[in-house]
Tab-separated table of N, CA, C and O in Angstrom:
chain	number	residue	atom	x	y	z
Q	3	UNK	N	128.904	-124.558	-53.570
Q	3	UNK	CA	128.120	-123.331	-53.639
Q	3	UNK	C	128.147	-122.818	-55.081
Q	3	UNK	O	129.204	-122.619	-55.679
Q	4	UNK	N	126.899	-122.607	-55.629
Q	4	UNK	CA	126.986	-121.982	-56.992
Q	4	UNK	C	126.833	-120.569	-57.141
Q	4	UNK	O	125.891	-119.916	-56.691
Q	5	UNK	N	127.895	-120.085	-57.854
Q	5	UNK	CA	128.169	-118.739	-58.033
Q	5	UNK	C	126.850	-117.966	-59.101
Q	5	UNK	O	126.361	-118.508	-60.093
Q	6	UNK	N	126.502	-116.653	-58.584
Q	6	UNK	CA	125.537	-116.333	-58.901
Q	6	UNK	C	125.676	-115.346	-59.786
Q	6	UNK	O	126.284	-114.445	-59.209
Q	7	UNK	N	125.333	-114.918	-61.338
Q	7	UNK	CA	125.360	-113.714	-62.235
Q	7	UNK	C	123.838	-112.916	-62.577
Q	7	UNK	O	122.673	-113.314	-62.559
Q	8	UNK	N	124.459	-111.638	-62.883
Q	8	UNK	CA	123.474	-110.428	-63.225
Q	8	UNK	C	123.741	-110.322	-64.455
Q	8	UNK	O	124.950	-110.430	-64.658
Q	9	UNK	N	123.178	-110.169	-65.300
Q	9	UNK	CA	123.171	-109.653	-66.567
Q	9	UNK	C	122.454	-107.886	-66.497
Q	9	UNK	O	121.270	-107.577	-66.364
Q	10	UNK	N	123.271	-107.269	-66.595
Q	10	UNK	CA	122.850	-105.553	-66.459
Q	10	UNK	C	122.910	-105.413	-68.170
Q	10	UNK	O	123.879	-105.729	-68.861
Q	11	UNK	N	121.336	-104.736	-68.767
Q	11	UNK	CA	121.385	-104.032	-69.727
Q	11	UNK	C	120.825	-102.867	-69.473
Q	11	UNK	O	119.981	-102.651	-68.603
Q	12	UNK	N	121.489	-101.759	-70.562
Q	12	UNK	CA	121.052	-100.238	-70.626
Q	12	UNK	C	120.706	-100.205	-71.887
Q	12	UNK	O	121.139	-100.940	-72.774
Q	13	UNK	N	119.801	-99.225	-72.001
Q	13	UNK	CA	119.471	-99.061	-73.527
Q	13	UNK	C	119.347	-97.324	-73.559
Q	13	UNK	O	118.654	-96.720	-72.739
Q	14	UNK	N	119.972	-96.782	-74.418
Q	14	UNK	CA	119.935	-94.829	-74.205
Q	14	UNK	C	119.152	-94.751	-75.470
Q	14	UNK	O	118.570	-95.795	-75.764
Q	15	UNK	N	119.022	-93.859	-76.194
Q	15	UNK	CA	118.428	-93.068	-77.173
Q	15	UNK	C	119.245	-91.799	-77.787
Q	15	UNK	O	118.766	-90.684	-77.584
Q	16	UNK	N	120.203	-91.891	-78.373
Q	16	UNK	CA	120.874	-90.240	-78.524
Q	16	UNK	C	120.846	-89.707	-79.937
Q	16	UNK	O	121.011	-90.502	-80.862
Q	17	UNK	N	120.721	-88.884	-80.091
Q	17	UNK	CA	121.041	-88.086	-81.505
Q	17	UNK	C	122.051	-89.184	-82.525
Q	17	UNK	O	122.871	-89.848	-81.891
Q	18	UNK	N	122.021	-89.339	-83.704
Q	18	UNK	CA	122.621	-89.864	-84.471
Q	18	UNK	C	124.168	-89.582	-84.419
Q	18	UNK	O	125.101	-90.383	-84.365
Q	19	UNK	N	124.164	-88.424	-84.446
Q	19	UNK	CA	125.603	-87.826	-84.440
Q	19	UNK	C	126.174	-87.611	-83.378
Q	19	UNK	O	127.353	-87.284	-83.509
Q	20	UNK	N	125.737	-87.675	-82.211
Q	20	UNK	CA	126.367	-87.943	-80.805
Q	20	UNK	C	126.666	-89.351	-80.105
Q	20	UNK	O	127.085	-89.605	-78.976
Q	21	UNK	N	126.243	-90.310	-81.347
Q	21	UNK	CA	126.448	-92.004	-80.620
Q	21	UNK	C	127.944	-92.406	-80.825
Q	21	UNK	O	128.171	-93.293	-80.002
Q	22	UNK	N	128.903	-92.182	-81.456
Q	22	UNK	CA	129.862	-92.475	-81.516
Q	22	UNK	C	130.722	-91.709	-80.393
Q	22	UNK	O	131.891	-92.068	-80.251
Q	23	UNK	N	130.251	-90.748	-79.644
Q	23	UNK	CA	131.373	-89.888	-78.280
Q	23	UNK	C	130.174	-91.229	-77.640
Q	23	UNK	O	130.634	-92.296	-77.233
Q	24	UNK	N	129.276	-91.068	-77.642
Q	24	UNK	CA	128.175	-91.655	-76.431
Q	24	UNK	C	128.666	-93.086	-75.699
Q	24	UNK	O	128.672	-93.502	-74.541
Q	25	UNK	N	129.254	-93.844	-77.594
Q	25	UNK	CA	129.908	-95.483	-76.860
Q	25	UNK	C	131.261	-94.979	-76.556
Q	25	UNK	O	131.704	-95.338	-75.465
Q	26	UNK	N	132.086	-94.154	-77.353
Q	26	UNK	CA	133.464	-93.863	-76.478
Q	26	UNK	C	133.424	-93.981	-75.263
Q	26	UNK	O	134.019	-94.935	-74.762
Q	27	UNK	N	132.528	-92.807	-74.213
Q	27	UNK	CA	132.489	-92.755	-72.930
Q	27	UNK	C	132.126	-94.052	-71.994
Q	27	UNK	O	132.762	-94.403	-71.000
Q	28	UNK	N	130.826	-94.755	-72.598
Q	28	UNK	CA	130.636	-95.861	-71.987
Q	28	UNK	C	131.936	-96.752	-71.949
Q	28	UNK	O	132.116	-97.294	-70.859
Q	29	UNK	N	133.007	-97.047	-73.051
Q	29	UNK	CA	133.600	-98.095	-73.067
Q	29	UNK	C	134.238	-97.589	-71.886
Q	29	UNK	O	134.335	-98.290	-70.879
Q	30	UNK	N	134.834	-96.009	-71.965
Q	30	UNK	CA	135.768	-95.587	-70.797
Q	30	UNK	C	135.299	-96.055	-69.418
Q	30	UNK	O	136.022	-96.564	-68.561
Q	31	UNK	N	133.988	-95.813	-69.324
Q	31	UNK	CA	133.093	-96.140	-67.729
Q	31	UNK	C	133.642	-97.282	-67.669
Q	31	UNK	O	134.525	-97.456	-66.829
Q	32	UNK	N	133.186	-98.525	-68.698
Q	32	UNK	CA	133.216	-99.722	-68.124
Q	32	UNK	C	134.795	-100.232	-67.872
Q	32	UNK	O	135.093	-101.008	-66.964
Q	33	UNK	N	135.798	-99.642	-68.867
Q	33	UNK	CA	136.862	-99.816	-68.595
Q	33	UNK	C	137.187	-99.529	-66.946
Q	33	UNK	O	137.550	-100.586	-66.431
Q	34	UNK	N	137.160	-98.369	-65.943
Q	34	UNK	CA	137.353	-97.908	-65.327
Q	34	UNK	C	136.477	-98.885	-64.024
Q	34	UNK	O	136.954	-99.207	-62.935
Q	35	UNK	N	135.353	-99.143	-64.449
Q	35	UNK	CA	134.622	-100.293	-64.015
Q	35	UNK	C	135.415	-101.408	-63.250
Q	35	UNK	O	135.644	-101.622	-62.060
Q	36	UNK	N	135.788	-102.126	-64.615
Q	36	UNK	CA	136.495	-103.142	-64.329
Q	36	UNK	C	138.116	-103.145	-63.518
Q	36	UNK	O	138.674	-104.224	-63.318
Q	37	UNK	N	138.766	-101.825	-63.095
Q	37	UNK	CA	139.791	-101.834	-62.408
Q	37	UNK	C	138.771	-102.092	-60.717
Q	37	UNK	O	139.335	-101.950	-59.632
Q	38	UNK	N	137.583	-102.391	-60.806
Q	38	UNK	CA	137.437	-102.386	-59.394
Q	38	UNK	C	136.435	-104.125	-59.198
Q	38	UNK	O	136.475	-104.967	-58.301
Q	39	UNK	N	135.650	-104.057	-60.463
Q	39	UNK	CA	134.554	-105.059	-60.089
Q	39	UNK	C	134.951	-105.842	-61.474
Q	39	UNK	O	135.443	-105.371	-62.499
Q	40	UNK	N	134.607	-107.083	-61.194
Q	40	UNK	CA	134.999	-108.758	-62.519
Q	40	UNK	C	133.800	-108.431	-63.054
Q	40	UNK	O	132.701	-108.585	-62.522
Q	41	UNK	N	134.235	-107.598	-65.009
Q	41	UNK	CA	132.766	-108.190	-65.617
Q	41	UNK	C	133.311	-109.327	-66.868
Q	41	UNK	O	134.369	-109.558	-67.453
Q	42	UNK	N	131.964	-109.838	-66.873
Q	42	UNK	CA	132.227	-111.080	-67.980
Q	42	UNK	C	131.650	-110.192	-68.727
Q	42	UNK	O	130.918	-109.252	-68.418
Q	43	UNK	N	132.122	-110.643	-69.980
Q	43	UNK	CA	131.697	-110.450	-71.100
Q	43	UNK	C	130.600	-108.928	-71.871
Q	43	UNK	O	131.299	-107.917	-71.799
Q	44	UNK	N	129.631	-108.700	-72.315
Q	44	UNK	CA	129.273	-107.809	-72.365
Q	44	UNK	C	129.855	-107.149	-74.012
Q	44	UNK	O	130.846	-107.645	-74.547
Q	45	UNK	N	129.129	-106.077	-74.614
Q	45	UNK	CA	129.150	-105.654	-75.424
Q	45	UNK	C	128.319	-104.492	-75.819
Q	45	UNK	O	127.167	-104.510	-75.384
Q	46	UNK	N	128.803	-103.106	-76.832
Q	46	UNK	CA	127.874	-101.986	-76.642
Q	46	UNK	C	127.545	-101.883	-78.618
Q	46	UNK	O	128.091	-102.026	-79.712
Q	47	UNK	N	126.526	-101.607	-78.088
Q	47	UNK	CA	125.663	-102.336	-79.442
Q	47	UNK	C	124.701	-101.218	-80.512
Q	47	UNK	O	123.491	-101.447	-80.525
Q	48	UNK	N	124.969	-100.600	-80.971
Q	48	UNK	CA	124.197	-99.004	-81.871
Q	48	UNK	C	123.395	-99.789	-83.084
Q	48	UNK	O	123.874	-100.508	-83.960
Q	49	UNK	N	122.360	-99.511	-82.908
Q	49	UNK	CA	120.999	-99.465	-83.817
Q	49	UNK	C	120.481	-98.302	-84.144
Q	49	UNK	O	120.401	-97.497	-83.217
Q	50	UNK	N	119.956	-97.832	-85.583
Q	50	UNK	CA	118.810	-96.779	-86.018
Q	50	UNK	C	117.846	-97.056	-85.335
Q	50	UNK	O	117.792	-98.237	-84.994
Q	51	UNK	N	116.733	-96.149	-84.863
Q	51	UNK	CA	115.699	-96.124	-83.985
Q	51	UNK	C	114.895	-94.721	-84.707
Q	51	UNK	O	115.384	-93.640	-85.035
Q	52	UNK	N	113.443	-95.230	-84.805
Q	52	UNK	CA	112.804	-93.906	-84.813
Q	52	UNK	C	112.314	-93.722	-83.505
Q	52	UNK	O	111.942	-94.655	-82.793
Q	53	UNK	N	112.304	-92.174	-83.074
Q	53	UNK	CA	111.827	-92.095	-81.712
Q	53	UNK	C	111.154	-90.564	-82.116
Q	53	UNK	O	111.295	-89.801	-83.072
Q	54	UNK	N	110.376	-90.546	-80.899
Q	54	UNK	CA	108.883	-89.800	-81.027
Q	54	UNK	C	109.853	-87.904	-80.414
Q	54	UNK	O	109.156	-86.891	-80.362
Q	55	UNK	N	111.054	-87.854	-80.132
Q	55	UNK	CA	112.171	-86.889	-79.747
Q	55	UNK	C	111.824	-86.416	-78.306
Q	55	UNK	O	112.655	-85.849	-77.596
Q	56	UNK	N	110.551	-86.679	-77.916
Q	56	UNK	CA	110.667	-86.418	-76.561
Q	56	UNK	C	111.925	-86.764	-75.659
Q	56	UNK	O	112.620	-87.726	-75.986
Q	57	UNK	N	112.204	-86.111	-74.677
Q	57	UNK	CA	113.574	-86.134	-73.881
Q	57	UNK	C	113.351	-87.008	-73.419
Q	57	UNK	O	112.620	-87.625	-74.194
Q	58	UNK	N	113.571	-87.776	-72.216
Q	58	UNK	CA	113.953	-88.532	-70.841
Q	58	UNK	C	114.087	-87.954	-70.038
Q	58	UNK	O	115.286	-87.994	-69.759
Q	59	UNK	N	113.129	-86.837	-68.822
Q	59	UNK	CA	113.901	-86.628	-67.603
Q	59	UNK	C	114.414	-87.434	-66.840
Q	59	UNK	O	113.932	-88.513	-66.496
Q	60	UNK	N	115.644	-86.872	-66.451
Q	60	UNK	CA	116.721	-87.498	-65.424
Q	60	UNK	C	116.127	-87.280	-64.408
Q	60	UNK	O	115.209	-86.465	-64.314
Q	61	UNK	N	116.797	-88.346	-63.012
Q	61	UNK	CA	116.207	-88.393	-62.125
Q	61	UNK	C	116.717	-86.945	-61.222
Q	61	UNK	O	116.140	-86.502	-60.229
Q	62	UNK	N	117.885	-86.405	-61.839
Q	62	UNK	CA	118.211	-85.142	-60.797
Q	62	UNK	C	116.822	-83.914	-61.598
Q	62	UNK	O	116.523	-82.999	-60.830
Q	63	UNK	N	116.108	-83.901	-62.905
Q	63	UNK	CA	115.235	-83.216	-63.061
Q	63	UNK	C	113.812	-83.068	-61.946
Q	63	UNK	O	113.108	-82.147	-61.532
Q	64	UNK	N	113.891	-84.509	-61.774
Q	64	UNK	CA	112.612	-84.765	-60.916
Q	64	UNK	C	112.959	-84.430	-59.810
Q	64	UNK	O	112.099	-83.830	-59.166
Q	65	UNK	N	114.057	-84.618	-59.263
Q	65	UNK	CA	114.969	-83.946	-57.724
Q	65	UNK	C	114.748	-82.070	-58.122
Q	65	UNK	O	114.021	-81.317	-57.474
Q	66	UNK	N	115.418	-81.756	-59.084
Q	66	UNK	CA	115.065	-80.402	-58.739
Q	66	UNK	C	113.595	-79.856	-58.667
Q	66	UNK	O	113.202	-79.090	-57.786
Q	67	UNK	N	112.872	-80.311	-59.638
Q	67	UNK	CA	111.621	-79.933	-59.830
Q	67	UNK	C	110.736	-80.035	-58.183
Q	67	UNK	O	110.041	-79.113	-57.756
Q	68	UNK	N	110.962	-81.340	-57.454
Q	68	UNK	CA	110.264	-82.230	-56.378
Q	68	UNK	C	110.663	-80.704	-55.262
Q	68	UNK	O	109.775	-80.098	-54.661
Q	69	UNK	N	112.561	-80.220	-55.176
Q	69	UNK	CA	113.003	-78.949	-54.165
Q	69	UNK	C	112.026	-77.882	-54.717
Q	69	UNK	O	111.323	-77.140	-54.030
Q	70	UNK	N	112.079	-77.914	-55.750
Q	70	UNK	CA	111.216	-76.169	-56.297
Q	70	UNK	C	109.949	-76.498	-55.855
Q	70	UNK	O	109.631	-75.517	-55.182
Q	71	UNK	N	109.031	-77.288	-55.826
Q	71	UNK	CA	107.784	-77.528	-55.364
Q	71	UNK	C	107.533	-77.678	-53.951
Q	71	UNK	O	106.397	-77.592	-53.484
Q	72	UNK	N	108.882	-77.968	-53.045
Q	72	UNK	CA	108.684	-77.750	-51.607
Q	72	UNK	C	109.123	-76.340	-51.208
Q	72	UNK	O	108.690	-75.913	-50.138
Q	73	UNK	N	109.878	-75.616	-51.893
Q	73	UNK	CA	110.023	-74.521	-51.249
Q	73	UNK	C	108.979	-73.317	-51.936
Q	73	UNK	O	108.784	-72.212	-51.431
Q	74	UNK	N	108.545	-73.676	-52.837
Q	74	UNK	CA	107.146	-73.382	-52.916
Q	74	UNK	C	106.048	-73.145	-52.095
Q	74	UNK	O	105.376	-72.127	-51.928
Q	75	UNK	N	105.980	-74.266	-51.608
Q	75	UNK	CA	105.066	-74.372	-50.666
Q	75	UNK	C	105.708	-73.707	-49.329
Q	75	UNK	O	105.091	-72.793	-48.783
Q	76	UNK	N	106.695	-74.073	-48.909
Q	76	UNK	CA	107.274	-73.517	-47.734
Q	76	UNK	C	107.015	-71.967	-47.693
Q	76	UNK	O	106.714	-71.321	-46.689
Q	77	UNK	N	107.210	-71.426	-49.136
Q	77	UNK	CA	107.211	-69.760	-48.915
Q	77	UNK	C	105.701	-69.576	-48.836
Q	77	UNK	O	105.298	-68.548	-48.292
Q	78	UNK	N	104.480	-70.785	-49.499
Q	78	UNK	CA	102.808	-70.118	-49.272
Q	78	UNK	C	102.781	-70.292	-47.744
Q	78	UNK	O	102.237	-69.432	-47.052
Q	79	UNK	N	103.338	-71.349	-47.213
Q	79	UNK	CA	102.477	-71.351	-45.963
Q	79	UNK	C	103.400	-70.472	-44.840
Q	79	UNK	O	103.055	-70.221	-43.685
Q	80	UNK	N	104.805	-70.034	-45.571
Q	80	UNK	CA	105.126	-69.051	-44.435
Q	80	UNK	C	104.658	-67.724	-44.246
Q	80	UNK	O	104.807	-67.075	-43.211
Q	81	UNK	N	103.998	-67.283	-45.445
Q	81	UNK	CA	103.150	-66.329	-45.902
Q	81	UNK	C	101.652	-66.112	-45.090
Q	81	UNK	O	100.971	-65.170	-44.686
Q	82	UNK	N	101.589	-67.727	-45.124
Q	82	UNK	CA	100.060	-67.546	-45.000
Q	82	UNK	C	100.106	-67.456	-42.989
Q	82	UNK	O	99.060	-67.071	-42.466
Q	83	UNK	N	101.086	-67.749	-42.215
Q	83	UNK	CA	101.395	-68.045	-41.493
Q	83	UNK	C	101.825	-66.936	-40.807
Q	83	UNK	O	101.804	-67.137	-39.593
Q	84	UNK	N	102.208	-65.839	-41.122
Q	84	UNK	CA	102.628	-64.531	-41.069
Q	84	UNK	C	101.648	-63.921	-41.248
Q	84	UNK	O	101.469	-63.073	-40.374
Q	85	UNK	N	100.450	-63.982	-42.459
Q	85	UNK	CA	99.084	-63.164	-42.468
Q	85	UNK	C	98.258	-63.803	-41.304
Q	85	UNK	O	97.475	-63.037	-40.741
Q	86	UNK	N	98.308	-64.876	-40.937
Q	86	UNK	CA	97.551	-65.329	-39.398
Q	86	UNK	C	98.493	-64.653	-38.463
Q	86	UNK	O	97.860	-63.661	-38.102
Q	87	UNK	N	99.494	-64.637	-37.949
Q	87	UNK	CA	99.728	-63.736	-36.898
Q	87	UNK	C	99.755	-62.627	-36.465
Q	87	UNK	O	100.032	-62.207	-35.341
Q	88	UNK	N	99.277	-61.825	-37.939
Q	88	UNK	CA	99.266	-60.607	-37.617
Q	88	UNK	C	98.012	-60.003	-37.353
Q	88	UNK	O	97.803	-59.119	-36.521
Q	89	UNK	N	96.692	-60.861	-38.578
Q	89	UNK	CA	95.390	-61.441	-37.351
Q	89	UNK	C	95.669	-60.945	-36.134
Q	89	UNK	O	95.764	-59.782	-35.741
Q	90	UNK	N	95.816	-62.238	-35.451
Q	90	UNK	CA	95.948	-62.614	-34.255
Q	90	UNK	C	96.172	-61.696	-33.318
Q	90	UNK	O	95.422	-61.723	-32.343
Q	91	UNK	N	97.405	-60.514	-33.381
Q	91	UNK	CA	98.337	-59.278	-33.296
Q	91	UNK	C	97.196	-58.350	-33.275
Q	91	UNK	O	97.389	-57.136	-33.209
């Protein structure tokens, strides 16, 4: 049976002056990583980059934004739902 590998890459974007805490933490992750799961090999790798500074929303941005837009709606149509019954009334 032949054993099967993933090669996982990440690539971030951070402020110049925040990349040196940025790979600290990663090494810590992966350290902490590896007390549970076998990685081979691997390496964390800092390049200059020009970038256009727009952010990255995170996926918990799009999670909050996605709740604020349902309870949004929840409060029009409980509204609107309350002005029909009183119609009705």
């Amino acid at each position: 049976m032949k054993t099967a590998y993933k090669k996982i890459s990440v690539e971030l974007v951070v402020f110049a002056e925040d990349a040196d805490a940025v790979v600290a933490e990663l090494s810590s992750a992966i350290d902490r990583m590896e007390e549970e799961h076998t990685i081979f090999g691997g390496e964390i790798e800092t390049a200059a980059v020009q970038h256009s500074g727009e952010r990255r929303r995170s996926a918990l941005a799009h999670t909050r934004e996605a709740g604020e837009t349902a309870v949004g709606a929840i409060r029009n149509a409980g509204g609107t739902v309350a002005s029909a019954l009183r119609k009705v009334i």
